[in-house]
Amino acid sequence: MSHTCHRAGDSPSGGLVKAGKKGRIHISAKAMNITWANDARFWKWIQLSKNDLPQAFSKDDMSFDVAAELIQVNWLEARGSVELQPGLVGSRRWEIIYHIRFKVDAFGWSRAPVTFELITPDGHRQKKSVILEPYRRRRSSSSSNEWQEIHGGEIRTTGKVEFAMSQVESHGWKGGIIFGGVSFRPK
């Protein structure tokens, strides 16, 4: 029997990529390829109630009820793709938002930046590095379990767009986040 540390995302046709109001596109964490997500020592899949959904998802009445909870890893990598259709996109500029919630015991986000990457159909790569500690502190300073919207870049294109969130250059351990998915929003 073959074992893999990589969890391939579920089929987008399984309802895990949805068009929302105002032209937004939402992609569930379950539709993404997440390294180590098949190993319960590192990740677990959790059920979300409607009240627990990221605000962008609940505004659009999304039915994503599963999120990926990061227990701990030293190699963070979540990749996905979406087909931006010409009729849907027009000449819009899109921003990609990662929906992340920090748990009380979140750790390892202060030193090494997380890289957010976009790859357009013509192979153009856009990378952005972000230290997530300020987002974690927001969670610590409020009494709520609010979702953080982390801006992962902007594009203007049609066709298949690939995107990723990774932190693979530092071998420091990190954990304590809940990853709900991503949204593409017109700017």
C-alpha positions as YAML, in Angstrom:
chain: A
units: angstrom
residues:
- id: 1
  name: MET
  ca: [0.00, 0.00, 0.00]
- id: 2
  name: SER
  ca: [1.31, 3.45, -0.91]
- id: 3
  name: HIS
  ca: [1.33, 6.23, 1.68]
- id: 4
  name: THR
  ca: [1.72, 9.89, 0.92]
- id: 5
  name: CYS
  ca: [2.28, 12.95, 3.06]
- id: 6
  name: HIS
  ca: [0.45, 15.06, 0.51]
- id: 7
  name: ARG
  ca: [-3.31, 15.45, 0.39]
- id: 8
  name: ALA
  ca: [-4.61, 16.18, -3.08]
- id: 9
  name: GLY
  ca: [-7.54, 18.56, -3.08]
- id: 10
  name: ASP
  ca: [-11.02, 17.26, -3.74]
- id: 11
  name: SER
  ca: [-12.53, 17.85, -7.16]
- id: 12
  name: PRO
  ca: [-13.76, 21.41, -7.71]
- id: 13
  name: SER
  ca: [-16.86, 19.92, -9.32]
- id: 14
  name: GLY
  ca: [-17.73, 18.52, -5.88]
- id: 15
  name: GLY
  ca: [-19.02, 21.93, -4.80]
- id: 16
  name: LEU
  ca: [-15.76, 23.13, -3.30]
- id: 17
  name: VAL
  ca: [-15.33, 26.07, -5.68]
- id: 18
  name: LYS
  ca: [-18.33, 28.39, -5.71]
- id: 19
  name: ALA
  ca: [-19.31, 31.68, -7.27]
- id: 20
  name: GLY
  ca: [-20.61, 34.14, -4.71]
- id: 21
  name: LYS
  ca: [-22.37, 37.46, -4.89]
- id: 22
  name: LYS
  ca: [-20.73, 40.42, -6.61]
- id: 23
  name: GLY
  ca: [-18.59, 38.12, -8.76]
- id: 24
  name: ARG
  ca: [-16.56, 36.63, -5.90]
- id: 25
  name: ILE
  ca: [-15.18, 33.10, -6.20]
- id: 26
  name: HIS
  ca: [-14.65, 31.02, -3.06]
- id: 27
  name: ILE
  ca: [-12.43, 27.94, -2.84]
- id: 28
  name: SER
  ca: [-12.67, 25.62, 0.14]
- id: 29
  name: ALA
  ca: [-9.50, 24.45, 1.89]
- id: 30
  name: LYS
  ca: [-10.75, 20.95, 1.03]
- id: 31
  name: ALA
  ca: [-10.26, 21.75, -2.69]
- id: 32
  name: MET
  ca: [-6.59, 22.57, -2.16]
- id: 33
  name: ASN
  ca: [-3.47, 20.39, -2.18]
- id: 34
  name: ILE
  ca: [-2.05, 20.57, 1.34]
- id: 35
  name: THR
  ca: [1.27, 18.96, 2.24]
- id: 36
  name: TRP
  ca: [1.03, 16.68, 5.30]
- id: 37
  name: ALA
  ca: [-2.78, 16.99, 5.47]
- id: 38
  name: ASN
  ca: [-3.14, 13.19, 5.32]
- id: 39
  name: ASP
  ca: [-1.20, 12.85, 8.57]
- id: 40
  name: ALA
  ca: [-3.27, 13.49, 11.73]
- id: 41
  name: ARG
  ca: [-0.11, 14.45, 13.64]
- id: 42
  name: PHE
  ca: [0.04, 17.63, 11.57]
- id: 43
  name: TRP
  ca: [-3.42, 18.53, 10.25]
- id: 44
  name: LYS
  ca: [-7.02, 17.64, 10.99]
- id: 45
  name: TRP
  ca: [-10.27, 18.43, 9.22]
- id: 46
  name: ILE
  ca: [-12.86, 20.16, 11.37]
- id: 47
  name: GLN
  ca: [-16.55, 20.88, 10.90]
- id: 48
  name: LEU
  ca: [-17.64, 24.53, 10.93]
- id: 49
  name: SER
  ca: [-21.08, 25.75, 11.86]
- id: 50
  name: LYS
  ca: [-22.61, 28.53, 9.77]
- id: 51
  name: ASN
  ca: [-21.61, 30.97, 12.55]
- id: 52
  name: ASP
  ca: [-17.99, 29.79, 12.29]
- id: 53
  name: LEU
  ca: [-17.60, 30.47, 8.56]
- id: 54
  name: PRO
  ca: [-15.30, 33.23, 7.33]
- id: 55
  name: GLN
  ca: [-17.42, 36.36, 6.88]
- id: 56
  name: ALA
  ca: [-16.86, 36.39, 3.11]
- id: 57
  name: PHE
  ca: [-18.23, 32.85, 2.86]
- id: 58
  name: SER
  ca: [-21.24, 33.46, 5.10]
- id: 59
  name: LYS
  ca: [-22.14, 36.69, 3.26]
- id: 60
  name: ASP
  ca: [-22.46, 34.62, 0.11]
- id: 61
  name: ASP
  ca: [-24.32, 31.77, 1.85]
- id: 62
  name: MET
  ca: [-21.49, 29.38, 1.12]
- id: 63
  name: SER
  ca: [-21.94, 25.86, 2.37]
- id: 64
  name: PHE
  ca: [-18.27, 25.12, 3.05]
- id: 65
  name: ASP
  ca: [-18.54, 23.41, 6.40]
- id: 66
  name: VAL
  ca: [-15.06, 21.91, 6.64]
- id: 67
  name: ALA
  ca: [-11.76, 23.66, 7.36]
- id: 68
  name: ALA
  ca: [-8.17, 22.46, 7.79]
- id: 69
  name: GLU
  ca: [-6.75, 22.88, 11.28]
- id: 70
  name: LEU
  ca: [-2.97, 23.02, 11.42]
- id: 71
  name: ILE
  ca: [-1.72, 21.26, 14.52]
- id: 72
  name: GLN
  ca: [1.99, 21.69, 13.73]
- id: 73
  name: VAL
  ca: [4.35, 21.46, 10.76]
- id: 74
  name: ASN
  ca: [7.77, 22.70, 9.81]
- id: 75
  name: TRP
  ca: [6.88, 22.61, 6.08]
- id: 76
  name: LEU
  ca: [3.72, 24.60, 5.28]
- id: 77
  name: GLU
  ca: [2.38, 24.31, 1.76]
- id: 78
  name: ALA
  ca: [-1.18, 24.69, 0.44]
- id: 79
  name: ARG
  ca: [-1.73, 24.96, -3.33]
- id: 80
  name: GLY
  ca: [-4.78, 25.37, -5.52]
- id: 81
  name: SER
  ca: [-5.99, 26.54, -8.89]
- id: 82
  name: VAL
  ca: [-9.07, 28.10, -10.39]
- id: 83
  name: GLU
  ca: [-10.26, 28.66, -13.94]
- id: 84
  name: LEU
  ca: [-11.18, 32.32, -14.45]
- id: 85
  name: GLN
  ca: [-13.57, 32.31, -17.39]
- id: 86
  name: PRO
  ca: [-13.50, 35.27, -19.83]
- id: 87
  name: GLY
  ca: [-17.24, 35.93, -19.44]
- id: 88
  name: LEU
  ca: [-16.93, 35.93, -15.67]
- id: 89
  name: VAL
  ca: [-13.79, 38.00, -15.45]
- id: 90
  name: GLY
  ca: [-14.07, 40.60, -18.17]
- id: 91
  name: SER
  ca: [-11.33, 43.15, -17.64]
- id: 92
  name: ARG
  ca: [-11.51, 42.94, -13.87]
- id: 93
  name: ARG
  ca: [-8.61, 43.08, -11.52]
- id: 94
  name: TRP
  ca: [-8.81, 40.34, -8.90]
- id: 95
  name: GLU
  ca: [-7.37, 40.09, -5.40]
- id: 96
  name: ILE
  ca: [-6.89, 36.78, -3.65]
- id: 97
  name: ILE
  ca: [-7.72, 36.56, 0.04]
- id: 98
  name: TYR
  ca: [-6.67, 33.71, 2.36]
- id: 99
  name: HIS
  ca: [-9.11, 33.07, 5.23]
- id: 100
  name: ILE
  ca: [-7.17, 32.10, 8.36]
- id: 101
  name: ARG
  ca: [-8.19, 32.00, 12.01]
- id: 102
  name: PHE
  ca: [-5.54, 31.88, 14.72]
- id: 103
  name: LYS
  ca: [-6.19, 29.72, 17.74]
- id: 104
  name: VAL
  ca: [-5.25, 30.88, 21.24]
- id: 105
  name: ASP
  ca: [-2.21, 28.59, 21.20]
- id: 106
  name: ALA
  ca: [-0.97, 29.56, 17.70]
- id: 107
  name: PHE
  ca: [2.82, 29.56, 17.47]
- id: 108
  name: GLY
  ca: [5.73, 29.97, 15.07]
- id: 109
  name: TRP
  ca: [4.43, 32.89, 12.99]
- id: 110
  name: SER
  ca: [6.80, 35.63, 14.19]
- id: 111
  name: ARG
  ca: [10.09, 34.96, 12.42]
- id: 112
  name: ALA
  ca: [9.82, 33.39, 8.99]
- id: 113
  name: PRO
  ca: [7.49, 34.96, 6.43]
- id: 114
  name: VAL
  ca: [4.78, 33.00, 4.66]
- id: 115
  name: THR
  ca: [5.00, 33.29, 0.88]
- id: 116
  name: PHE
  ca: [1.82, 33.85, -1.13]
- id: 117
  name: GLU
  ca: [2.23, 33.07, -4.81]
- id: 118
  name: LEU
  ca: [0.09, 33.56, -7.93]
- id: 119
  name: ILE
  ca: [0.93, 31.99, -11.30]
- id: 120
  name: THR
  ca: [-0.92, 33.21, -14.39]
- id: 121
  name: PRO
  ca: [-1.65, 31.05, -17.46]
- id: 122
  name: ASP
  ca: [1.36, 32.54, -19.27]
- id: 123
  name: GLY
  ca: [3.67, 31.48, -16.42]
- id: 124
  name: HIS
  ca: [4.12, 34.91, -14.81]
- id: 125
  name: ARG
  ca: [4.81, 34.47, -11.08]
- id: 126
  name: GLN
  ca: [3.92, 36.98, -8.42]
- id: 127
  name: LYS
  ca: [5.20, 36.40, -4.89]
- id: 128
  name: LYS
  ca: [4.49, 38.22, -1.68]
- id: 129
  name: SER
  ca: [6.04, 37.42, 1.72]
- id: 130
  name: VAL
  ca: [4.15, 38.23, 4.90]
- id: 131
  name: ILE
  ca: [4.99, 37.77, 8.58]
- id: 132
  name: LEU
  ca: [1.73, 36.48, 10.09]
- id: 133
  name: GLU
  ca: [2.50, 37.43, 13.70]
- id: 134
  name: PRO
  ca: [0.58, 40.75, 13.53]
- id: 135
  name: TYR
  ca: [-2.52, 38.81, 12.42]
- id: 136
  name: ARG
  ca: [-2.04, 36.38, 15.31]
- id: 137
  name: ARG
  ca: [-1.73, 39.30, 17.73]
- id: 138
  name: ARG
  ca: [-5.05, 40.68, 16.50]
- id: 139
  name: ARG
  ca: [-6.63, 37.44, 17.62]
- id: 140
  name: SER
  ca: [-4.89, 37.68, 21.00]
- id: 141
  name: SER
  ca: [-6.03, 41.25, 21.57]
- id: 142
  name: SER
  ca: [-9.69, 40.54, 20.89]
- id: 143
  name: SER
  ca: [-12.01, 38.17, 22.64]
- id: 144
  name: SER
  ca: [-13.45, 36.84, 19.41]
- id: 145
  name: ASN
  ca: [-12.43, 34.02, 17.13]
- id: 146
  name: GLU
  ca: [-12.44, 36.25, 14.09]
- id: 147
  name: TRP
  ca: [-11.12, 35.19, 10.71]
- id: 148
  name: GLN
  ca: [-8.21, 37.15, 9.31]
- id: 149
  name: GLU
  ca: [-8.28, 38.09, 5.63]
- id: 150
  name: ILE
  ca: [-4.72, 37.91, 4.39]
- id: 151
  name: HIS
  ca: [-4.13, 39.55, 1.02]
- id: 152
  name: GLY
  ca: [-2.21, 37.18, -1.24]
- id: 153
  name: GLY
  ca: [-1.82, 39.34, -4.35]
- id: 154
  name: GLU
  ca: [-3.66, 40.81, -7.34]
- id: 155
  name: ILE
  ca: [-4.02, 39.74, -10.96]
- id: 156
  name: ARG
  ca: [-5.78, 40.69, -14.16]
- id: 157
  name: THR
  ca: [-6.10, 37.61, -16.36]
- id: 158
  name: THR
  ca: [-8.33, 34.84, -17.66]
- id: 159
  name: GLY
  ca: [-7.61, 31.13, -17.76]
- id: 160
  name: LYS
  ca: [-6.16, 28.80, -15.15]
- id: 161
  name: VAL
  ca: [-4.60, 30.64, -12.22]
- id: 162
  name: GLU
  ca: [-2.52, 28.75, -9.67]
- id: 163
  name: PHE
  ca: [-2.04, 30.03, -6.15]
- id: 164
  name: ALA
  ca: [-0.14, 28.92, -3.06]
- id: 165
  name: MET
  ca: [0.58, 29.70, 0.56]
- id: 166
  name: SER
  ca: [3.89, 28.28, 1.78]
- id: 167
  name: GLN
  ca: [6.61, 28.54, 4.38]
- id: 168
  name: VAL
  ca: [9.28, 26.01, 3.47]
- id: 169
  name: GLU
  ca: [12.56, 27.89, 3.89]
- id: 170
  name: SER
  ca: [12.63, 27.86, 7.69]
- id: 171
  name: HIS
  ca: [12.46, 24.57, 9.53]
- id: 172
  name: GLY
  ca: [10.89, 26.17, 12.59]
- id: 173
  name: TRP
  ca: [7.65, 24.61, 13.79]
- id: 174
  name: LYS
  ca: [4.41, 26.49, 13.38]
- id: 175
  name: GLY
  ca: [0.83, 25.63, 14.22]
- id: 176
  name: GLY
  ca: [-2.48, 26.65, 15.71]
- id: 177
  name: ILE
  ca: [-4.31, 28.02, 12.68]
- id: 178
  name: ILE
  ca: [-7.55, 27.11, 10.98]
- id: 179
  name: PHE
  ca: [-7.47, 27.50, 7.20]
- id: 180
  name: GLY
  ca: [-10.93, 28.02, 5.71]
- id: 181
  name: GLY
  ca: [-9.95, 28.55, 2.08]
- id: 182
  name: VAL
  ca: [-9.46, 31.43, -0.33]
- id: 183
  name: SER
  ca: [-11.58, 33.98, -2.15]
- id: 184
  name: PHE
  ca: [-10.98, 35.77, -5.42]
- id: 185
  name: ARG
  ca: [-12.65, 39.18, -5.24]
- id: 186
  name: PRO
  ca: [-13.00, 41.72, -8.03]
- id: 187
  name: LYS
  ca: [-11.24, 45.02, -7.27]
...
